Every structure is written in structure tokens, then in C-alpha cells.
Amino acid sequence: MKQNNDKAWNALRELTDPELPFLTLEDLGVIRSIKIKNKNHVITISPTYIGCPAISVIESKIKNRLKKLGIHARVEKSFSPPWTTDWISSKGRKKLEEFGIAPPQLKKNGYLQVASANKVKCPQCSSFSTEKVSEFGSTACKSLYRCLQCKEPFDHFKCI
Ligand SMILES: [Zn+2]
């Protein structure tokens, strides 16, 4: 992200995800580009989970934020290449862990790395001895896990 759109970028990068209010759009890697076409800003975003209702909220957040700056913006969605959880920044992953949510495993070339495959680390005690309790946690983007070490249940941000 660069060019003469710093004003828009600075305003948008700090906006937060409605379902995970401690994560910014920058942490999530949602904003793909900011361009100016015919004096209008065109913001291209990558929807996270398909069908995640958060994306329409994010869209209006972006428009409202820029409107306050006197910037007229259009929001476009890009599905190619599709957003994956690998786009979540290391800062974002750290925040997830701090909030007790196991971050998604990092993939390499689209595949889970062997060492981390199917292993979810407990955000409380860092044990890998965990088990999935339910495919769906507090939101559709998360599944519910339980730590066999400290016995605490926790959410895991699904890896896609
Ligand atoms: Zn634990």
C-alpha cells in the first residue's frame, strides 16, 4: 500500500472488524488497494470468510470514515486471489492470542505446514494437547476447542 492515498489509508487501517473489535483492517489484511479514479477513491477489499456478515458492516464503516474526511469513495470486493488467514499480520496473530483466541495456523503454498498441521496451541498455557469440541464457536469464523492440559475451553480462528 503506497502512493498518494496515505490520507485514506491512514484513516482506514485503524478501522476494526465488527466481530473481532481488537483487530484492525490492517491486522486482517482486508484492504487490498486504494486507487483514485475520476477523482473518486476506489477501495478494494478482500472479504474474509465468504458469507461472513461482517463484510457489509466493514464496507459502510469505510464509506462513513472517508465521508468524514470529505472523500467520496466506492468500495469494491475482490475475490481473486481469495483472502486466506495467512494474510493476518503477525501483530494480528499476537492480538488474537492475547484475547484468548488461538490464531489460525500459517500455511505454505496453500498447505498447512507439517509441524502445525491440525495442531492448535492453547492460548492460555501454550500446550498443543488440545481437542476440537465444536466446529462453531462464538461466531462462524471460529471453532471451539478445549485444552487437555489446563482444561480451559477456547476459540480457534479457523484456518482457511
Ligand atoms: Zn491450556
CSV table of C-alpha atoms and ligand atoms in Angstrom, one decimal:
chain,number,residue,atom,x,y,z
A,1,MET,CA,0.0,0.0,0.0
A,2,LYS,CA,1.5,3.3,-1.0
A,3,GLN,CA,1.1,6.2,-3.4
A,4,ASN,CA,-0.7,9.5,-2.7
A,5,ASN,CA,-3.5,7.8,-0.8
A,6,ASP,CA,-1.8,7.9,2.5
A,7,LYS,CA,-4.6,10.0,4.0
A,8,ALA,CA,-7.3,7.4,3.1
A,9,TRP,CA,-5.0,4.5,4.1
A,10,ASN,CA,-4.2,6.1,7.5
A,11,ALA,CA,-7.9,6.6,8.1
A,12,LEU,CA,-8.9,3.1,7.1
A,13,ARG,CA,-6.1,1.0,8.5
A,14,GLU,CA,-7.3,1.6,12.1
A,15,LEU,CA,-10.9,0.6,11.5
A,16,THR,CA,-11.8,-2.5,13.3
A,17,ASP,CA,-13.6,-5.7,12.4
A,18,PRO,CA,-17.1,-5.8,13.8
A,19,GLU,CA,-16.8,-9.3,15.1
A,20,LEU,CA,-13.3,-9.0,16.4
A,21,PRO,CA,-13.1,-5.4,17.5
A,22,PHE,CA,-9.5,-5.7,18.7
A,23,LEU,CA,-8.4,-6.5,15.1
A,24,THR,CA,-7.9,-3.7,12.6
A,25,LEU,CA,-8.4,-4.0,8.9
A,26,GLU,CA,-4.7,-3.7,8.6
A,27,ASP,CA,-4.2,-6.6,11.0
A,28,LEU,CA,-6.6,-8.7,9.0
A,29,GLY,CA,-5.1,-7.7,5.6
A,30,VAL,CA,-8.6,-6.8,4.3
A,31,ILE,CA,-7.8,-3.7,2.3
A,32,ARG,CA,-6.2,-4.7,-0.9
A,33,SER,CA,-5.8,-1.4,-2.7
A,34,ILE,CA,-6.8,2.3,-2.7
A,35,LYS,CA,-6.9,4.0,-6.0
A,36,ILE,CA,-8.2,7.2,-7.4
A,37,LYS,CA,-10.4,7.0,-10.5
A,38,ASN,CA,-12.0,10.2,-11.8
A,39,LYS,CA,-11.4,12.0,-8.5
A,40,ASN,CA,-13.2,9.2,-6.6
A,41,HIS,CA,-11.4,6.8,-4.3
A,42,VAL,CA,-11.9,3.2,-5.1
A,43,ILE,CA,-11.2,1.0,-2.1
A,44,THR,CA,-10.8,-2.7,-3.0
A,45,ILE,CA,-11.3,-5.0,-0.1
A,46,SER,CA,-11.0,-8.8,0.2
A,47,PRO,CA,-13.9,-10.3,2.0
A,48,THR,CA,-12.7,-12.6,4.7
A,49,TYR,CA,-15.0,-15.6,5.3
A,50,ILE,CA,-17.4,-15.9,2.4
A,51,GLY,CA,-20.9,-15.1,3.8
A,52,CYS,CA,-19.4,-13.5,6.9
A,53,PRO,CA,-22.0,-10.7,7.6
A,54,ALA,CA,-19.2,-8.5,8.9
A,55,ILE,CA,-18.1,-7.5,5.3
A,56,SER,CA,-21.1,-5.3,4.7
A,57,VAL,CA,-20.5,-3.6,8.0
A,58,ILE,CA,-16.9,-3.1,7.1
A,59,GLU,CA,-18.0,-1.6,3.8
A,60,SER,CA,-20.2,1.0,5.4
A,61,LYS,CA,-17.6,1.7,8.0
A,62,ILE,CA,-15.1,2.5,5.2
A,63,LYS,CA,-17.5,4.8,3.4
A,64,ASN,CA,-18.5,6.6,6.5
A,65,ARG,CA,-15.0,7.1,7.7
A,66,LEU,CA,-13.9,8.6,4.3
A,67,LYS,CA,-17.0,10.7,4.1
A,68,LYS,CA,-16.0,12.4,7.3
A,69,LEU,CA,-12.7,13.4,5.6
A,70,GLY,CA,-14.6,14.7,2.6
A,71,ILE,CA,-13.5,11.8,0.4
A,72,HIS,CA,-16.1,10.2,-1.8
A,73,ALA,CA,-15.4,6.5,-2.0
A,74,ARG,CA,-16.6,3.4,-3.7
A,75,VAL,CA,-15.9,0.0,-2.2
A,76,GLU,CA,-15.2,-2.9,-4.5
A,77,LYS,CA,-14.8,-6.5,-3.5
A,78,SER,CA,-12.1,-8.7,-4.8
A,79,PHE,CA,-12.3,-12.5,-4.5
A,80,SER,CA,-9.2,-13.3,-6.6
A,81,PRO,CA,-6.9,-14.4,-5.2
A,82,PRO,CA,-9.2,-15.2,-2.2
A,83,TRP,CA,-8.3,-13.9,1.2
A,84,THR,CA,-6.8,-16.5,3.5
A,85,THR,CA,-6.0,-16.4,7.1
A,86,ASP,CA,-2.3,-16.2,6.1
A,87,TRP,CA,-3.0,-12.6,5.4
A,88,ILE,CA,-3.5,-11.8,9.0
A,89,SER,CA,-0.4,-10.0,10.2
A,90,SER,CA,1.9,-11.2,12.9
A,91,LYS,CA,0.6,-8.3,15.0
A,92,GLY,CA,-2.9,-9.5,14.4
A,93,ARG,CA,-2.0,-13.1,15.4
A,94,LYS,CA,-0.4,-11.8,18.6
A,95,LYS,CA,-3.6,-9.9,19.5
A,96,LEU,CA,-5.8,-12.9,18.9
A,97,GLU,CA,-3.6,-14.9,21.3
A,98,GLU,CA,-3.8,-12.1,23.9
A,99,PHE,CA,-7.6,-12.2,23.7
A,100,GLY,CA,-7.6,-15.9,24.3
A,101,ILE,CA,-8.2,-17.0,20.7
A,102,ALA,CA,-5.9,-19.4,19.1
A,103,PRO,CA,-4.7,-17.8,15.8
A,104,PRO,CA,-5.0,-19.7,12.5
A,105,GLN,CA,-2.1,-21.9,11.6
A,106,LEU,CA,0.2,-20.5,8.9
A,107,LYS,CA,0.1,-22.3,5.5
A,108,LYS,CA,2.8,-22.6,3.0
A,109,ASN,CA,1.8,-22.6,-0.7
A,110,GLY,CA,-1.7,-23.2,0.4
A,111,TYR,CA,-1.0,-26.2,2.6
A,112,LEU,CA,-0.7,-26.5,6.3
A,113,GLN,CA,2.9,-26.9,7.3
A,114,VAL,CA,3.5,-30.3,8.7
A,115,ALA,CA,4.7,-29.1,12.1
A,116,SER,CA,1.5,-27.2,12.7
A,117,ALA,CA,-1.0,-29.3,10.7
A,118,ASN,CA,-4.1,-30.0,12.8
A,119,LYS,CA,-2.3,-28.8,15.9
A,120,VAL,CA,-3.9,-25.9,17.7
A,121,LYS,CA,-2.0,-24.3,20.5
A,122,CYS,CA,-3.8,-23.4,23.7
A,123,PRO,CA,-3.7,-19.6,24.1
A,124,GLN,CA,-3.6,-19.9,27.9
A,125,CYS,CA,-0.8,-22.4,28.6
A,126,SER,CA,0.7,-22.9,25.1
A,127,SER,CA,0.1,-26.7,25.2
A,128,PHE,CA,-0.5,-28.4,21.8
A,129,SER,CA,-2.6,-31.0,23.6
A,130,THR,CA,-5.9,-29.7,22.6
A,131,GLU,CA,-9.1,-31.1,21.0
A,132,LYS,CA,-11.9,-29.6,18.9
A,133,VAL,CA,-15.2,-29.6,20.8
A,134,SER,CA,-17.4,-28.0,18.1
A,135,GLU,CA,-16.9,-26.7,14.6
A,136,PHE,CA,-18.6,-23.5,15.5
A,137,GLY,CA,-17.6,-21.3,18.4
A,138,SER,CA,-18.9,-17.9,19.3
A,139,THR,CA,-19.0,-16.9,15.6
A,140,ALA,CA,-19.0,-18.8,12.4
A,141,CYS,CA,-15.3,-17.8,11.8
A,142,LYS,CA,-14.2,-19.7,14.9
A,143,SER,CA,-14.4,-23.2,16.3
A,144,LEU,CA,-14.5,-24.2,19.9
A,145,TYR,CA,-11.5,-26.1,21.4
A,146,ARG,CA,-10.6,-27.4,24.8
A,147,CYS,CA,-7.2,-27.7,26.2
A,148,LEU,CA,-6.4,-31.1,27.7
A,149,GLN,CA,-3.6,-29.6,29.8
A,150,CYS,CA,-5.2,-26.7,31.6
A,151,LYS,CA,-8.8,-27.8,30.8
A,152,GLU,CA,-9.8,-24.4,29.6
A,153,PRO,CA,-12.1,-24.0,26.6
A,154,PHE,CA,-11.0,-21.5,23.9
A,155,ASP,CA,-11.9,-20.3,20.4
A,156,HIS,CA,-9.7,-21.1,17.5
A,157,PHE,CA,-9.8,-18.7,14.5
A,158,LYS,CA,-10.4,-21.1,11.6
A,159,CYS,CA,-7.6,-21.6,9.1
A,160,ILE,CA,-8.7,-21.0,5.5
B,1,ZN,ZN,-4.1,-24.8,28.1
